[in-house]
CSV table of N, CA and C in Angstrom, one decimal:
chain,number,residue,atom,x,y,z
B,1,MET,N,72.9,86.7,98.5
B,1,MET,CA,72.3,87.7,97.6
B,1,MET,C,73.2,88.0,96.5
B,2,LEU,N,72.7,88.2,95.3
B,2,LEU,CA,73.4,88.5,94.1
B,2,LEU,C,73.9,90.0,94.3
B,3,LYS,N,75.2,90.2,94.0
B,3,LYS,CA,75.8,91.6,94.0
B,3,LYS,C,76.0,92.1,92.6
B,4,ILE,N,75.7,93.4,92.4
B,4,ILE,CA,75.8,94.0,91.1
B,4,ILE,C,76.7,95.2,91.2
B,5,ALA,N,77.6,95.3,90.2
B,5,ALA,CA,78.4,96.5,90.0
B,5,ALA,C,78.0,97.1,88.7
B,6,VAL,N,77.8,98.4,88.7
B,6,VAL,CA,77.3,99.0,87.5
B,6,VAL,C,78.4,99.9,86.9
B,7,LEU,N,78.6,99.9,85.6
B,7,LEU,CA,79.6,100.7,84.9
B,7,LEU,C,78.8,101.7,84.1
B,8,SER,N,79.1,103.0,84.4
B,8,SER,CA,78.3,104.1,83.7
B,8,SER,C,79.1,105.4,83.7
B,9,SER,N,78.9,106.1,82.6
B,9,SER,CA,79.5,107.5,82.6
B,9,SER,C,78.5,108.5,82.0
B,10,SER,N,77.2,108.1,82.2
B,10,SER,CA,76.1,108.9,81.7
B,10,SER,C,75.3,109.6,82.7
B,11,GLY,N,74.2,110.1,82.3
B,11,GLY,CA,73.3,110.8,83.3
B,11,GLY,C,72.7,110.0,84.4
B,12,GLY,N,72.6,108.7,84.2
B,12,GLY,CA,72.2,107.8,85.2
B,12,GLY,C,70.7,107.5,85.2
B,13,ILE,N,70.0,107.8,84.1
B,13,ILE,CA,68.5,107.5,84.1
B,13,ILE,C,68.3,106.0,84.3
B,14,HIS,N,69.0,105.1,83.6
B,14,HIS,CA,68.8,103.7,83.8
B,14,HIS,C,69.3,103.2,85.2
B,15,PHE,N,70.4,103.8,85.6
B,15,PHE,CA,70.9,103.5,86.9
B,15,PHE,C,69.9,103.8,88.0
B,16,GLN,N,69.3,105.0,87.9
B,16,GLN,CA,68.2,105.3,88.9
B,16,GLN,C,67.1,104.3,88.9
B,17,SER,N,66.8,103.8,87.8
B,17,SER,CA,65.7,102.7,87.7
B,17,SER,C,66.2,101.5,88.5
B,18,LEU,N,67.5,101.1,88.4
B,18,LEU,CA,68.0,100.0,89.1
B,18,LEU,C,67.9,100.3,90.6
B,19,ILE,N,68.3,101.5,91.0
B,19,ILE,CA,68.3,101.8,92.4
B,19,ILE,C,66.8,101.7,93.0
B,20,GLU,N,65.9,102.2,92.2
B,20,GLU,CA,64.5,102.2,92.6
B,20,GLU,C,64.0,100.7,92.7
B,21,ALA,N,64.4,99.9,91.7
B,21,ALA,CA,64.0,98.5,91.7
B,21,ALA,C,64.6,97.8,92.9
B,22,GLN,N,65.8,98.1,93.3
B,22,GLN,CA,66.4,97.5,94.5
B,22,GLN,C,65.6,97.9,95.7
B,23,LYS,N,65.3,99.2,95.9
B,23,LYS,CA,64.6,99.7,97.1
B,23,LYS,C,63.3,99.1,97.2
B,24,SER,N,62.6,98.8,96.1
B,24,SER,CA,61.2,98.3,96.1
B,24,SER,C,61.2,96.8,96.3
B,25,GLY,N,62.3,96.2,96.1
B,25,GLY,CA,62.4,94.7,96.2
B,25,GLY,C,62.2,94.0,94.9
B,26,VAL,N,61.9,94.7,93.8
B,26,VAL,CA,61.7,94.1,92.5
B,26,VAL,C,63.1,93.5,92.1
B,27,LEU,N,64.1,94.2,92.3
B,27,LEU,CA,65.5,93.7,92.0
B,27,LEU,C,66.0,92.9,93.2
B,28,LYS,N,66.1,91.7,93.0
B,28,LYS,CA,66.5,90.8,94.1
B,28,LYS,C,68.1,90.7,94.1
B,29,ALA,N,68.7,91.8,94.2
B,29,ALA,CA,70.2,91.9,94.2
B,29,ALA,C,70.6,93.2,94.9
B,30,GLU,N,71.8,93.3,95.3
B,30,GLU,CA,72.4,94.5,96.0
B,30,GLU,C,73.3,95.2,95.0
B,31,ILE,N,73.1,96.4,94.7
B,31,ILE,CA,74.0,97.2,93.9
B,31,ILE,C,75.1,97.6,94.9
B,32,VAL,N,76.3,97.1,94.7
B,32,VAL,CA,77.4,97.3,95.6
B,32,VAL,C,78.3,98.5,95.2
B,33,CYS,N,78.3,98.9,93.9
B,33,CYS,CA,79.1,100.0,93.5
B,33,CYS,C,78.8,100.4,92.1
B,34,LEU,N,79.2,101.6,91.8
B,34,LEU,CA,79.2,102.2,90.5
B,34,LEU,C,80.7,102.5,90.1
B,35,ILE,N,81.1,102.1,88.9
B,35,ILE,CA,82.4,102.3,88.4
B,35,ILE,C,82.2,103.3,87.2
B,36,THR,N,83.0,104.4,87.2
B,36,THR,CA,82.8,105.4,86.2
B,36,THR,C,84.1,105.9,85.8
B,37,ASP,N,84.1,106.5,84.6
B,37,ASP,CA,85.3,107.2,84.1
B,37,ASP,C,85.0,108.7,84.1
B,38,LYS,N,83.9,109.1,84.6
B,38,LYS,CA,83.5,110.6,84.7
B,38,LYS,C,83.1,110.8,86.2
B,39,ALA,N,84.0,111.4,86.9
B,39,ALA,CA,83.8,111.5,88.4
B,39,ALA,C,82.5,112.1,88.8
B,40,ASP,N,82.0,113.1,88.1
B,40,ASP,CA,80.8,113.8,88.5
B,40,ASP,C,79.6,113.6,87.5
B,41,CYS,N,79.6,112.5,86.9
B,41,CYS,CA,78.4,112.2,86.0
B,41,CYS,C,77.2,112.0,86.8
B,42,GLY,N,76.0,112.1,86.1
B,42,GLY,CA,74.8,111.9,86.8
B,42,GLY,C,74.6,110.6,87.5
B,43,ALA,N,75.1,109.5,86.9
B,43,ALA,CA,75.1,108.2,87.6
B,43,ALA,C,75.8,108.3,88.9
B,44,ALA,N,77.0,108.9,88.9
B,44,ALA,CA,77.8,109.0,90.2
B,44,ALA,C,77.1,109.8,91.2
B,45,GLN,N,76.4,110.9,90.8
B,45,GLN,CA,75.6,111.7,91.7
B,45,GLN,C,74.5,110.9,92.3
B,46,LYS,N,73.8,110.1,91.5
B,46,LYS,CA,72.7,109.3,92.0
B,46,LYS,C,73.2,108.2,92.9
B,47,ALA,N,74.4,107.6,92.6
B,47,ALA,CA,74.9,106.6,93.5
B,47,ALA,C,75.3,107.2,94.8
B,48,ARG,N,75.9,108.3,94.9
B,48,ARG,CA,76.3,108.9,96.1
B,48,ARG,C,75.0,109.3,97.0
B,49,ALA,N,74.0,109.8,96.3
B,49,ALA,CA,72.7,110.1,97.0
B,49,ALA,C,72.1,108.8,97.6
B,50,ALA,N,72.3,107.7,96.9
B,50,ALA,CA,71.7,106.4,97.4
B,50,ALA,C,72.7,105.7,98.3
B,51,LYS,N,73.8,106.3,98.7
B,51,LYS,CA,74.9,105.7,99.5
B,51,LYS,C,75.5,104.5,98.9
B,52,ILE,N,75.6,104.5,97.6
B,52,ILE,CA,76.3,103.4,96.9
B,52,ILE,C,77.7,103.9,96.6
B,53,ARG,N,78.7,103.0,96.8
B,53,ARG,CA,80.1,103.4,96.6
B,53,ARG,C,80.3,103.7,95.1
B,54,VAL,N,81.2,104.8,94.9
B,54,VAL,CA,81.5,105.2,93.6
B,54,VAL,C,83.0,105.1,93.4
B,55,TYR,N,83.4,104.4,92.3
B,55,TYR,CA,84.9,104.2,92.0
B,55,TYR,C,85.1,104.9,90.7
B,56,TYR,N,86.1,105.8,90.7
B,56,TYR,CA,86.4,106.6,89.5
B,56,TYR,C,87.8,106.1,89.0
B,57,PHE,N,87.8,105.8,87.7
B,57,PHE,CA,89.0,105.4,87.0
B,57,PHE,C,89.1,106.2,85.7
B,58,ASP,N,90.1,106.9,85.4
B,58,ASP,CA,90.2,107.7,84.2
B,58,ASP,C,91.1,106.8,83.3
B,59,GLY,N,90.5,106.2,82.3
B,59,GLY,CA,91.2,105.3,81.4
B,59,GLY,C,92.2,106.0,80.5
B,60,ARG,N,92.1,107.3,80.4
B,60,ARG,CA,93.0,108.1,79.6
B,60,ARG,C,94.4,108.3,80.3
B,61,GLU,N,94.4,108.1,81.6
B,61,GLU,CA,95.6,108.3,82.4
B,61,GLU,C,96.5,107.1,82.5
B,62,VAL,N,96.0,106.0,82.1
B,62,VAL,CA,96.9,104.8,82.2
B,62,VAL,C,96.7,103.9,81.0
B,63,ASP,N,97.6,102.9,80.8
B,63,ASP,CA,97.6,101.9,79.8
B,63,ASP,C,96.2,101.2,79.9
B,64,PRO,N,95.6,100.8,78.8
B,64,PRO,CA,94.3,100.1,78.9
B,64,PRO,C,94.4,98.8,79.7
B,65,LYS,N,95.5,98.1,79.7
B,65,LYS,CA,95.6,96.9,80.5
B,65,LYS,C,95.6,97.2,82.0
B,66,VAL,N,96.3,98.3,82.3
B,66,VAL,CA,96.3,98.7,83.7
B,66,VAL,C,94.9,99.1,84.2
B,67,PHE,N,94.2,99.9,83.3
B,67,PHE,CA,92.8,100.3,83.6
B,67,PHE,C,92.0,99.1,83.8
B,68,ASP,N,92.0,98.1,82.9
B,68,ASP,CA,91.3,96.8,83.1
B,68,ASP,C,91.6,96.1,84.4
B,69,ASP,N,92.9,96.1,84.7
B,69,ASP,CA,93.3,95.4,86.0
B,69,ASP,C,92.8,96.1,87.2
B,70,GLU,N,92.8,97.5,87.2
B,70,GLU,CA,92.3,98.3,88.3
B,70,GLU,C,90.8,98.0,88.5
B,71,VAL,N,90.0,98.0,87.4
B,71,VAL,CA,88.6,97.7,87.5
B,71,VAL,C,88.3,96.3,88.0
B,72,MET,N,89.1,95.3,87.5
B,72,MET,CA,88.9,94.0,88.0
B,72,MET,C,89.3,93.8,89.5
B,73,ALA,N,90.3,94.5,89.9
B,73,ALA,CA,90.7,94.4,91.3
B,73,ALA,C,89.6,95.0,92.2
B,74,THR,N,89.0,96.1,91.7
B,74,THR,CA,87.8,96.6,92.5
B,74,THR,C,86.7,95.7,92.6
B,75,LEU,N,86.4,95.0,91.5
B,75,LEU,CA,85.3,94.0,91.5
B,75,LEU,C,85.6,92.8,92.3
B,76,ASP,N,86.9,92.4,92.4
B,76,ASP,CA,87.3,91.3,93.2
B,76,ASP,C,87.1,91.6,94.7
B,77,PHE,N,87.1,92.9,95.1
B,77,PHE,CA,86.9,93.3,96.4
B,77,PHE,C,85.5,92.8,97.0
B,78,PHE,N,84.6,92.7,96.1
B,78,PHE,CA,83.2,92.4,96.5
B,78,PHE,C,83.0,90.9,96.4
């Protein structure tokens, strides 16, 4: 099955649509995680409610290359 990681820092309206499409079987893929730079954004709240892993990285805290490497390492996990 195709695995999807979603990157979001917004309210999560579109992310919620993906969750619903997955649950109904319209989306023939598994949403494995949400990656965000805002720990408590709406998308993160929706992911937690749907029992989807949430990974938080604050790009302001590290060099952009380190940030990219951290995100890619997370994606390699799946």
